[in-house]
Amino acid sequence: MLTEDQKRLVKLGKGLEEWERSLLKKWRELPSTAMSIVTKERYTMDDSRRKREPFEFAQMLIRAAKSATMPVFSQIYLIYNGLELEFRRDLSKPTESTTIDVFLQELEDNKEIWWDIGARSTRAGYQLQSANRTGNQRPYGTQAAQYIL
């Protein structure tokens, strides 16, 4: 049910913009929750083995980054840095002029080769071990990721 103010805005032609703003305000994640997602989420070799869509990973980060009021370039760079190194090498490094659409298309163009890499690493008997998936802190003397035969 629309309130009287909402009915008035619809009649004035500004109702859709106001409606959108109110929905975004109501459902937007708290900035602290959004920052937690942004700092922890990664797209790993295990994700490629399971054929997780890179686009889904990117959308999750974009949504969280927007809630944390990050600019577009920061959103793109978060996605780029959240990718496993083996996948980042297949992409152009983002610049200030890189658009989200162009970057998301690059993810889409590379996903099948990433899935093949994940499948090959499984068939070859390799297992990726992440020392600390949720951050950059690692116990002294350990590597961030290592392959074990």
CSV table of C-alpha atoms in Angstrom, one decimal:
chain,number,residue,atom,x,y,z
A,1,MET,CA,0.0,0.0,0.0
A,2,LEU,CA,1.4,3.4,-1.0
A,3,THR,CA,1.5,6.2,1.5
A,4,GLU,CA,0.0,9.6,0.5
A,5,ASP,CA,3.6,11.0,-0.1
A,6,GLN,CA,4.4,8.0,-2.3
A,7,LYS,CA,1.2,8.5,-4.3
A,8,ARG,CA,2.0,12.2,-4.7
A,9,LEU,CA,5.5,11.4,-6.0
A,10,VAL,CA,4.1,8.9,-8.5
A,11,LYS,CA,1.7,11.5,-9.9
A,12,LEU,CA,4.6,14.0,-10.2
A,13,GLY,CA,6.7,11.5,-12.2
A,14,LYS,CA,9.4,11.2,-9.6
A,15,GLY,CA,8.0,8.2,-7.9
A,16,LEU,CA,10.2,5.6,-9.5
A,17,GLU,CA,13.4,7.3,-8.5
A,18,GLU,CA,12.1,7.9,-5.0
A,19,TRP,CA,10.8,4.3,-4.8
A,20,GLU,CA,14.2,3.0,-5.9
A,21,ARG,CA,16.0,5.1,-3.3
A,22,SER,CA,13.8,3.9,-0.5
A,23,LEU,CA,14.2,0.3,-1.5
A,24,LEU,CA,17.9,0.6,-1.7
A,25,LYS,CA,18.0,2.3,1.7
A,26,LYS,CA,15.8,-0.4,3.3
A,27,TRP,CA,17.7,-3.4,1.9
A,28,ARG,CA,21.3,-2.1,1.6
A,29,GLU,CA,23.7,-4.0,3.8
A,30,LEU,CA,25.4,-2.2,6.7
A,31,PRO,CA,28.8,-0.8,5.7
A,32,SER,CA,30.5,-3.0,8.4
A,33,THR,CA,28.9,-6.1,7.0
A,34,ALA,CA,29.7,-5.1,3.4
A,35,MET,CA,33.4,-4.4,4.3
A,36,SER,CA,33.6,-7.9,5.9
A,37,ILE,CA,32.4,-9.5,2.6
A,38,VAL,CA,34.7,-7.3,0.6
A,39,THR,CA,37.8,-8.3,2.6
A,40,LYS,CA,37.1,-12.0,2.9
A,41,GLU,CA,35.6,-13.2,-0.3
A,42,ARG,CA,37.9,-14.8,-2.9
A,43,TYR,CA,37.6,-16.7,-6.2
A,44,THR,CA,39.9,-19.7,-5.7
A,45,MET,CA,41.1,-22.8,-7.6
A,46,ASP,CA,38.5,-24.7,-5.6
A,47,ASP,CA,35.8,-22.4,-7.0
A,48,SER,CA,36.9,-23.1,-10.5
A,49,ARG,CA,36.9,-26.9,-9.8
A,50,ARG,CA,33.3,-26.6,-8.7
A,51,LYS,CA,32.5,-24.3,-11.8
A,52,ARG,CA,31.4,-21.4,-9.7
A,53,GLU,CA,30.5,-18.5,-12.0
A,54,PRO,CA,33.1,-15.7,-11.7
A,55,PHE,CA,30.2,-13.4,-12.5
A,56,GLU,CA,28.4,-14.4,-9.3
A,57,PHE,CA,31.6,-13.7,-7.3
A,58,ALA,CA,31.9,-10.3,-9.0
A,59,GLN,CA,28.3,-9.4,-8.4
A,60,MET,CA,28.6,-10.3,-4.7
A,61,LEU,CA,31.6,-8.0,-4.3
A,62,ILE,CA,30.0,-5.2,-6.4
A,63,ARG,CA,26.9,-5.3,-4.2
A,64,ALA,CA,29.0,-5.2,-1.0
A,65,ALA,CA,31.3,-2.5,-2.3
A,66,LYS,CA,28.4,-0.3,-3.3
A,67,SER,CA,26.9,-0.7,0.2
A,68,ALA,CA,30.3,0.4,1.6
A,69,THR,CA,30.1,3.4,-0.8
A,70,MET,CA,33.3,2.5,-2.7
A,71,PRO,CA,33.9,4.1,-6.1
A,72,VAL,CA,33.6,2.0,-9.3
A,73,PHE,CA,37.4,1.6,-9.8
A,74,SER,CA,37.8,0.3,-6.3
A,75,GLN,CA,35.0,-2.2,-7.0
A,76,ILE,CA,36.7,-3.5,-10.1
A,77,TYR,CA,40.1,-3.7,-8.4
A,78,LEU,CA,38.6,-5.6,-5.4
A,79,ILE,CA,37.3,-8.2,-7.9
A,80,TYR,CA,40.6,-8.4,-9.7
A,81,ASN,CA,42.6,-8.8,-6.4
A,82,GLY,CA,40.1,-11.4,-5.1
A,83,LEU,CA,40.9,-13.7,-8.0
A,84,GLU,CA,43.5,-16.5,-7.6
A,85,LEU,CA,46.8,-15.5,-9.1
A,86,GLU,CA,46.5,-18.1,-11.8
A,87,PHE,CA,43.3,-16.4,-13.0
A,88,ARG,CA,44.5,-12.8,-12.7
A,89,ARG,CA,47.2,-13.4,-15.3
A,90,ASP,CA,44.5,-13.9,-17.9
A,91,LEU,CA,43.0,-10.5,-17.4
A,92,SER,CA,44.0,-7.0,-18.2
A,93,LYS,CA,45.0,-5.1,-15.1
A,94,PRO,CA,42.2,-2.6,-14.4
A,95,THR,CA,42.8,1.1,-14.9
A,96,GLU,CA,40.7,4.2,-13.9
A,97,SER,CA,39.1,4.0,-17.3
A,98,THR,CA,38.1,0.3,-17.1
A,99,THR,CA,34.3,0.0,-16.9
A,100,ILE,CA,32.5,-2.7,-14.9
A,101,ASP,CA,30.8,-4.0,-18.1
A,102,VAL,CA,34.1,-4.5,-19.8
A,103,PHE,CA,35.7,-6.1,-16.8
A,104,LEU,CA,32.7,-8.5,-16.3
A,105,GLN,CA,32.9,-9.5,-19.9
A,106,GLU,CA,36.6,-10.4,-19.5
A,107,LEU,CA,35.6,-12.6,-16.6
A,108,GLU,CA,32.9,-14.3,-18.7
A,109,ASP,CA,35.4,-14.7,-21.6
A,110,ASN,CA,37.9,-16.5,-19.3
A,111,LYS,CA,35.7,-18.6,-17.1
A,112,GLU,CA,35.8,-21.8,-19.2
A,113,ILE,CA,39.6,-21.9,-19.3
A,114,TRP,CA,39.6,-21.3,-15.5
A,115,TRP,CA,37.3,-24.2,-15.1
A,116,ASP,CA,39.6,-26.4,-17.3
A,117,ILE,CA,42.6,-25.4,-15.1
A,118,GLY,CA,40.6,-26.4,-12.0
A,119,ALA,CA,39.6,-29.7,-13.5
A,120,ARG,CA,43.2,-30.4,-14.7
A,121,SER,CA,44.6,-29.7,-11.2
A,122,THR,CA,42.1,-32.2,-9.8
A,123,ARG,CA,42.9,-34.9,-12.4
A,124,ALA,CA,46.7,-34.4,-11.8
A,125,GLY,CA,46.2,-35.0,-8.1
A,126,TYR,CA,47.0,-31.5,-6.9
A,127,GLN,CA,45.3,-30.0,-3.9
A,128,LEU,CA,45.4,-26.3,-3.2
A,129,GLN,CA,45.9,-25.4,0.4
A,130,SER,CA,45.2,-21.8,1.4
A,131,ALA,CA,47.0,-20.9,4.6
A,132,ASN,CA,44.5,-18.3,5.5
A,133,ARG,CA,41.6,-17.8,3.1
A,134,THR,CA,40.1,-14.9,5.1
A,135,GLY,CA,43.0,-12.5,5.0
A,136,ASN,CA,46.6,-11.9,4.4
A,137,GLN,CA,48.0,-12.9,7.8
A,138,ARG,CA,49.8,-16.2,7.7
A,139,PRO,CA,51.8,-18.0,10.3
A,140,TYR,CA,55.5,-17.2,10.2
A,141,GLY,CA,57.3,-19.2,7.6
A,142,THR,CA,54.3,-20.4,5.6
A,143,GLN,CA,53.3,-19.6,2.1
A,144,ALA,CA,49.9,-18.2,1.1
A,145,ALA,CA,49.1,-21.1,-1.2
A,146,GLN,CA,51.0,-24.3,-2.0
A,147,TYR,CA,50.4,-27.3,-4.2
A,148,ILE,CA,50.8,-30.7,-2.7
A,149,LEU,CA,51.1,-33.8,-4.8
